[in-house]
Short mmCIF file of C-alpha atoms and ligand atoms in Angstrom, two decimals:
data_model
loop_
_atom_site.label_atom_id
_atom_site.label_comp_id
_atom_site.label_asym_id
_atom_site.label_seq_id
_atom_site.Cartn_x
_atom_site.Cartn_y
_atom_site.Cartn_z
CA UNK A 1 -4.82 25.01 -28.15
CA UNK A 2 -3.13 22.03 -26.28
CA UNK A 3 -3.85 18.54 -28.47
CA UNK A 4 -4.61 16.59 -24.66
CA UNK A 5 -7.12 19.29 -23.93
CA UNK A 6 -10.22 17.34 -22.85
CA UNK A 7 -9.00 13.90 -23.03
CA UNK A 8 -9.61 11.76 -19.92
CA UNK A 9 -6.96 9.73 -18.09
CA UNK A 10 -7.21 7.10 -15.34
CA UNK A 11 -3.89 6.35 -13.01
CA UNK A 12 -3.78 3.62 -10.80
CA UNK A 13 -0.92 4.25 -8.09
CA UNK A 14 -1.11 7.67 -8.19
CA UNK A 15 -1.73 8.88 -4.62
CA UNK A 16 1.49 8.52 -2.77
CA UNK A 17 3.67 11.90 -2.63
CA UNK A 18 6.84 11.58 -4.55
CA UNK A 19 5.88 8.43 -6.24
CA UNK A 20 6.02 8.05 -9.95
CA UNK A 21 2.15 7.74 -10.36
CA UNK A 22 1.56 10.69 -8.81
CA UNK A 23 4.11 12.66 -11.06
CA UNK A 24 2.28 10.96 -14.12
CA UNK A 25 -1.42 12.21 -12.74
CA UNK A 26 -0.46 15.98 -12.38
CA UNK A 27 1.88 15.99 -15.59
CA UNK A 28 -1.10 14.76 -17.53
CA UNK A 29 -2.94 17.78 -15.98
CA UNK A 30 -0.39 20.07 -16.88
CA UNK A 31 -0.92 18.81 -20.19
CA UNK A 32 -4.79 19.55 -20.42
CA UNK A 33 -6.13 16.33 -19.38
CA UNK A 34 -8.96 15.18 -17.20
CA UNK A 35 -7.62 12.76 -14.58
CA UNK A 36 -8.91 10.34 -12.16
CA UNK A 37 -6.01 9.65 -10.19
CA UNK A 38 -6.52 6.56 -7.55
CA UNK A 39 -4.70 4.52 -5.11
CA UNK A 40 -4.85 1.89 -2.78
CA UNK A 41 -4.95 4.37 -0.03
CA UNK A 42 -4.53 2.78 3.25
CA UNK A 43 -2.44 -0.70 4.30
CA UNK A 44 -2.18 -4.06 2.56
CA UNK A 45 -3.79 -6.84 4.35
CA UNK A 46 -0.82 -9.42 3.90
CA UNK A 47 2.11 -6.67 5.05
CA UNK A 48 0.30 -3.97 6.89
CA UNK A 49 3.60 -2.48 7.73
CA UNK A 50 4.54 -1.70 4.24
CA UNK A 51 3.87 1.82 3.53
CA UNK A 52 1.42 2.20 0.75
CA UNK A 53 -0.18 6.01 -0.42
CA UNK A 54 -1.95 6.75 3.26
CA UNK A 55 -5.52 8.54 2.80
CA UNK A 56 -4.22 12.02 3.87
CA UNK A 57 -1.83 11.70 0.41
CA UNK A 58 -5.00 10.94 -1.79
CA UNK A 59 -7.25 13.74 0.18
CA UNK A 60 -4.08 16.20 -0.15
CA UNK A 61 -3.85 15.61 -3.95
CA UNK A 62 -8.20 15.75 -4.54
CA UNK A 63 -7.32 19.22 -2.52
CA UNK A 64 -5.32 20.87 -4.59
CA UNK A 65 -7.37 20.79 -7.77
CA UNK A 66 -10.67 21.78 -9.16
CA UNK A 67 -12.53 19.13 -9.63
CA UNK A 68 -13.12 19.56 -13.32
CA UNK A 69 -9.47 18.41 -14.07
CA UNK A 70 -9.00 15.97 -11.32
CA UNK A 71 -10.91 13.89 -9.06
CA UNK A 72 -9.11 11.00 -6.83
CA UNK A 73 -11.07 7.59 -6.01
CA UNK A 74 -9.89 4.65 -3.86
CA UNK A 75 -8.83 1.73 -5.92
CA UNK A 76 -6.94 -1.63 -4.97
CA UNK A 77 -5.44 -3.15 -8.66
CA UNK A 78 -6.20 -6.51 -7.08
CA UNK A 79 -9.91 -6.02 -6.66
CA UNK A 80 -11.75 -6.89 -9.95
CA UNK A 81 -14.34 -4.85 -8.75
CA UNK A 82 -12.97 -1.93 -7.32
CA UNK A 83 -11.07 -1.67 -10.84
CA UNK A 84 -14.33 -1.76 -12.78
CA UNK A 85 -15.95 0.95 -10.55
CA UNK A 86 -13.06 3.06 -11.30
CA UNK A 87 -13.54 3.03 -14.76
CA UNK A 88 -17.23 3.27 -14.75
CA UNK A 89 -16.55 6.46 -12.33
CA UNK A 90 -14.54 7.72 -14.59
CA UNK A 91 -16.88 7.80 -17.46
CA UNK A 92 -19.73 8.82 -15.29
CA UNK A 93 -17.43 12.06 -14.58
CA UNK A 94 -15.52 12.85 -17.31
CA UNK A 95 -16.93 10.92 -20.02
CA UNK A 96 -14.90 8.33 -22.52
CA UNK A 97 -11.67 7.24 -21.05
CA UNK A 98 -8.61 8.06 -23.51
CA UNK A 99 -5.81 7.00 -21.37
CA UNK A 100 -5.44 4.48 -18.73
CA UNK A 101 -1.75 4.21 -17.15
CA UNK A 102 -0.99 1.76 -13.99
CA UNK A 103 1.46 2.72 -11.74
CA UNK A 104 0.76 0.46 -8.69
CA UNK A 105 3.95 -0.97 -7.50
CA UNK A 106 5.40 -2.27 -4.46
CA UNK A 107 9.28 -3.18 -2.84
CA UNK A 108 8.69 -6.03 -0.87
CA UNK A 109 10.41 -9.19 -0.34
CA UNK A 110 14.20 -8.22 -1.68
CA UNK A 111 15.50 -11.35 -0.50
CA UNK A 112 17.66 -14.16 -1.65
CA UNK A 113 15.24 -16.61 -3.30
CA UNK A 114 16.10 -19.50 -0.49
CA UNK A 115 14.51 -16.87 2.24
CA UNK A 116 11.54 -15.82 0.16
CA UNK A 117 8.40 -16.04 1.96
CA UNK A 118 5.35 -17.46 -0.61
CA UNK A 119 3.41 -14.08 0.94
CA UNK A 120 6.01 -11.99 -0.48
CA UNK A 121 6.18 -13.87 -3.54
CA UNK A 122 2.25 -13.85 -3.60
CA UNK A 123 2.27 -10.02 -2.66
CA UNK A 124 4.70 -8.99 -5.81
CA UNK A 125 2.52 -11.44 -8.42
CA UNK A 126 -0.58 -10.08 -6.88
CA UNK A 127 0.14 -6.54 -7.59
CA UNK A 128 1.86 -5.92 -10.06
CA UNK A 129 1.11 -8.89 -12.22
CA UNK A 130 -2.46 -9.61 -11.55
CA UNK A 131 -3.31 -5.88 -10.83
CA UNK A 132 -1.63 -5.14 -14.03
CA UNK A 133 -3.80 -7.72 -15.72
CA UNK A 134 -7.21 -6.29 -13.90
CA UNK A 135 -6.47 -2.75 -14.94
CA UNK A 136 -5.49 -2.99 -18.23
CA UNK A 137 -8.31 -5.61 -18.91
CA UNK A 138 -10.76 -2.97 -17.59
CA UNK A 139 -9.00 -0.43 -19.68
CA UNK A 140 -9.67 -2.31 -22.92
CA UNK A 141 -13.14 -3.38 -22.43
CA UNK A 142 -13.97 0.20 -21.76
CA UNK A 143 -11.86 1.79 -24.69
CA UNK A 144 -13.58 -1.13 -26.86
CA UNK A 145 -17.10 -0.56 -25.92
CA UNK A 146 -16.60 2.98 -26.55
CA UNK A 147 -14.92 2.44 -29.87
CA UNK A 148 -12.10 4.91 -29.05
CA UNK A 149 -8.20 4.78 -30.12
CA UNK A 150 -7.00 4.39 -26.67
CA UNK A 151 -3.69 3.81 -24.82
CA UNK A 152 -3.07 1.68 -22.29
CA UNK A 153 0.04 2.03 -20.17
CA UNK A 154 1.60 0.13 -17.66
CA UNK A 155 4.79 1.10 -15.42
CA UNK A 156 7.00 -2.42 -15.65
CA UNK A 157 10.66 -2.10 -14.49
CA UNK A 158 14.34 -2.99 -15.96
CA UNK A 159 13.90 -5.57 -13.91
CA UNK A 160 10.98 -7.14 -16.08
CA UNK A 161 13.88 -7.40 -18.77
CA UNK A 162 16.66 -8.93 -16.70
CA UNK A 163 16.37 -10.69 -13.73
CA UNK A 164 17.67 -8.96 -10.82
CA UNK A 165 19.29 -10.69 -7.69
CA UNK A 166 17.05 -10.33 -4.47
CA UNK A 167 14.27 -9.04 -6.65
CA UNK A 168 12.83 -12.61 -7.68
CA UNK A 169 9.40 -12.24 -7.21
CA UNK A 170 9.55 -8.33 -8.36
CA UNK A 171 11.52 -9.43 -12.03
CA UNK A 172 9.10 -12.05 -12.37
CA UNK A 173 5.89 -9.89 -11.75
CA UNK A 174 7.65 -7.66 -14.33
CA UNK A 175 8.58 -10.08 -16.58
CA UNK A 176 4.70 -10.89 -16.85
CA UNK A 177 3.75 -7.22 -17.42
CA UNK A 178 5.92 -7.39 -20.61
CA UNK A 179 4.43 -10.60 -22.01
CA UNK A 180 0.85 -9.11 -20.72
CA UNK A 181 1.59 -5.92 -22.83
CA UNK A 182 2.90 -7.44 -25.85
CA UNK A 183 0.17 -10.25 -25.97
CA UNK A 184 -2.76 -7.22 -25.52
CA UNK A 185 -0.73 -5.23 -28.15
CA UNK A 186 -1.37 -8.02 -30.86
CA UNK A 187 -4.83 -8.20 -29.59
CA UNK A 188 -6.18 -4.52 -29.46
CA UNK A 189 -4.45 -2.94 -32.69
CA UNK A 190 -7.29 -3.27 -34.94
CA UNK A 191 -9.17 -1.25 -32.42
CA UNK A 192 -6.66 1.83 -32.67
CA UNK A 193 -5.51 0.97 -29.31
CA UNK A 194 -2.29 1.01 -28.18
CA UNK A 195 -0.76 -1.04 -25.37
CA UNK A 196 2.96 -0.24 -23.77
CA UNK A 197 4.98 -0.36 -21.11
CA UNK A 198 7.60 1.88 -19.59
CA UNK A 199 10.60 0.22 -18.05
CA UNK A 200 12.07 2.96 -15.42
CA UNK A 201 15.49 2.40 -14.32
CA UNK A 202 16.56 3.35 -10.46
CA UNK A 203 14.16 6.50 -9.96
CA UNK A 204 14.16 8.50 -6.69
CA UNK A 205 10.80 7.79 -5.25
CA UNK A 206 9.55 6.13 -1.59
CA UNK A 207 9.55 3.05 -3.11
CA UNK A 208 13.62 2.47 -2.64
CA UNK A 209 13.90 4.19 0.80
CA UNK A 210 11.30 1.86 2.52
CA UNK A 211 12.31 -0.59 5.09
CA UNK A 212 13.50 -3.30 3.23
CA UNK A 213 13.60 -1.77 0.05
CA UNK A 214 16.56 -1.12 -2.61
CA UNK A 215 18.41 1.18 -0.62
CA UNK A 216 18.43 -0.60 2.78
CA UNK A 217 19.08 -4.19 0.89
CA UNK A 218 21.66 -3.43 -1.47
CA UNK A 219 23.53 -1.23 0.81
CA UNK A 220 23.61 -3.95 3.48
CA UNK A 221 24.48 -6.78 0.72
CA UNK A 222 27.53 -4.70 -0.54
CA UNK A 223 28.49 -3.38 2.98
CA UNK A 224 28.19 0.22 2.08
CA UNK A 225 26.34 2.92 3.63
CA UNK A 226 22.84 3.63 1.88
CA UNK A 227 24.29 7.09 0.49
CA UNK A 228 27.63 5.34 -0.51
CA UNK A 229 25.49 2.83 -2.54
CA UNK A 230 23.34 5.46 -4.09
CA UNK A 231 26.31 7.33 -5.01
CA UNK A 232 28.20 4.39 -6.54
CA UNK A 233 25.00 3.40 -8.32
CA UNK A 234 24.91 7.04 -9.81
CA UNK A 235 28.08 6.77 -11.02
CA UNK A 236 27.61 3.54 -12.64
CA UNK A 237 24.51 4.71 -14.38
CA UNK A 238 25.85 6.07 -18.07
CA UNK A 239 24.10 9.38 -17.63
CA UNK A 240 25.43 9.72 -14.36
CA UNK A 241 22.60 10.22 -11.68
CA UNK A 242 19.36 8.47 -10.96
CA UNK A 243 16.02 9.34 -12.86
CA UNK A 244 13.05 11.19 -11.34
CA UNK A 245 9.49 10.80 -11.60
CA UNK A 246 9.39 13.54 -14.32
CA UNK A 247 11.81 11.33 -16.46
CA UNK A 248 8.94 8.62 -16.15
CA UNK A 249 5.95 10.92 -16.67
CA UNK A 250 7.33 12.44 -19.78
CA UNK A 251 7.76 9.04 -21.56
CA UNK A 252 4.06 7.91 -20.39
CA UNK A 253 3.10 11.44 -22.17
CA UNK A 254 4.26 10.45 -25.24
CA UNK A 255 2.74 7.21 -25.38
CA UNK A 256 -0.35 8.17 -24.10
CA UNK A 257 -0.23 10.97 -27.25
CA UNK A 258 -2.27 11.34 -30.41
CA UNK A 259 1.49 11.28 -31.99
CA UNK A 260 2.41 7.77 -30.45
CA UNK A 261 -0.44 6.05 -32.52
CA UNK A 262 2.08 3.83 -34.20
CA UNK A 263 3.76 2.70 -30.84
CA UNK A 264 2.53 -0.21 -29.44
CA UNK A 265 3.87 -3.64 -27.67
CA UNK A 266 6.80 -1.45 -26.57
CA UNK A 267 8.66 -1.81 -23.45
CA UNK A 268 10.48 1.82 -23.31
CA UNK A 269 13.37 1.91 -21.18
CA UNK A 270 13.72 5.47 -19.00
CA UNK A 271 17.03 4.10 -17.04
CA UNK A 272 19.58 6.68 -17.95
CA UNK A 273 21.46 3.50 -19.94
CA UNK A 274 21.29 0.96 -16.80
CA UNK A 275 19.60 -1.04 -18.62
CA UNK A 276 19.52 -1.01 -22.82
CA UNK A 277 17.74 -4.03 -23.85
N1 LIG B 301 11.31 3.83 -8.24
C1 LIG B 301 11.78 2.97 -8.93
O1 LIG B 301 13.23 3.00 -8.85
C2 LIG B 301 11.30 2.21 -10.02
C3 LIG B 301 12.02 1.34 -10.85
C4 LIG B 301 11.45 0.71 -11.75
C5 LIG B 301 10.07 0.17 -11.95
N2 LIG B 301 9.26 1.17 -10.70
C6 LIG B 301 7.63 0.71 -10.59
O2 LIG B 301 7.16 1.79 -10.86
C7 LIG B 301 5.93 1.97 -10.18
C8 LIG B 301 5.74 3.03 -9.32
O3 LIG B 301 6.88 2.82 -8.20
P1 LIG B 301 7.37 4.18 -7.35
O4 LIG B 301 8.63 4.20 -7.38
O5 LIG B 301 6.39 5.41 -7.59
O6 LIG B 301 6.93 3.66 -6.01
P2 LIG B 301 6.00 4.11 -4.42
O7 LIG B 301 5.95 3.37 -3.52
O8 LIG B 301 6.55 5.55 -4.24
O9 LIG B 301 4.25 4.45 -5.24
C9 LIG B 301 3.83 3.34 -5.73
C10 LIG B 301 2.14 3.78 -5.68
O10 LIG B 301 1.50 2.39 -5.88
C11 LIG B 301 0.37 2.23 -4.77
N3 LIG B 301 -0.10 0.82 -4.79
C12 LIG B 301 0.56 -0.02 -3.98
N4 LIG B 301 -0.22 -1.49 -4.18
C13 LIG B 301 -1.26 -1.04 -4.61
C14 LIG B 301 -2.74 -1.55 -5.11
N5 LIG B 301 -2.87 -2.87 -4.74
N6 LIG B 301 -3.74 -1.08 -5.63
C15 LIG B 301 -3.12 0.35 -6.07
N7 LIG B 301 -2.23 1.24 -5.65
C16 LIG B 301 -1.16 0.48 -5.20
C17 LIG B 301 1.07 2.77 -3.42
O11 LIG B 301 0.08 3.24 -2.52
C18 LIG B 301 1.68 3.75 -4.11
O12 LIG B 301 0.82 5.07 -4.43
C19 LIG B 301 5.93 0.91 -9.42
O13 LIG B 301 4.93 -0.32 -10.35
C20 LIG B 301 7.29 0.08 -9.48
O14 LIG B 301 7.45 -1.25 -9.56
C21 LIG B 301 9.83 1.91 -9.55
#
């Protein structure tokens, strides 16, 4: 029998087609987990034009699975009450939550610091730092109360290890995730709960291609076409390719497994060598 069979996982930011979170949710189902996949599903109040997962994506995900193995919920990770409701719902539907993975993220405000607006800074910190805190805190509360040796995993970034130009707000939010991870790992080890973060390099998802995203911003800054920028970047990466959501999902599945019980407080690069420390 699959070692993960019957284990329960809650995933945030798991709705958008082509995203890391969606692949994580589907990968965990394939491994035998019962998964509650959640996403904001709609629009951002501060940036209504930014593409987050539309409700259609969540609905389509729900329709693809037997509710015995995957259900979807709408949850904005910046909303404390919604995050609590997500974990309460998961326990009510499937029982004790073993694994919590937060993949919610944005690619907003890729600008020189001198041009960065407060609302761009704030949305990065709200979604990727405060959201990471609210999700991980609720996961910890749920797991400690259930006395289960759970796994809490957040997706940070290589930009959380080395600050990246034009990504000041994003980098700051991701540095916060690594600090949060280490502090929580120190506190929760005695409960048998591990807390880790995965630091992807450049992964081909919709986030790179959005208006004002990585491809558009960096190709413009380097005076190249988007394709030329992408190909040069792939050539610069030691393994000579960009990453895939599946590369990240495999790392998450390892950190979620029973075999990873001695791995905690880590920030695991999944970057093809683009980031190495
Ligand atoms: N793609 C990359 O190259 C890359 C590299 C390093 C880190 N990451 C990180 O990986 C994670 C996933 O990114 P992705 O590339 O799959 O992006 P994506 O845009 O494809 O997916 C992000 C998901 O987060 C959801 N989301 C946004 N705000 C939310 C909120 N407030 N509450 C709940 N869900 C919300 C979106 O709806 C979307 O489904 C992010 O944290 C991102 O910062 C991505």
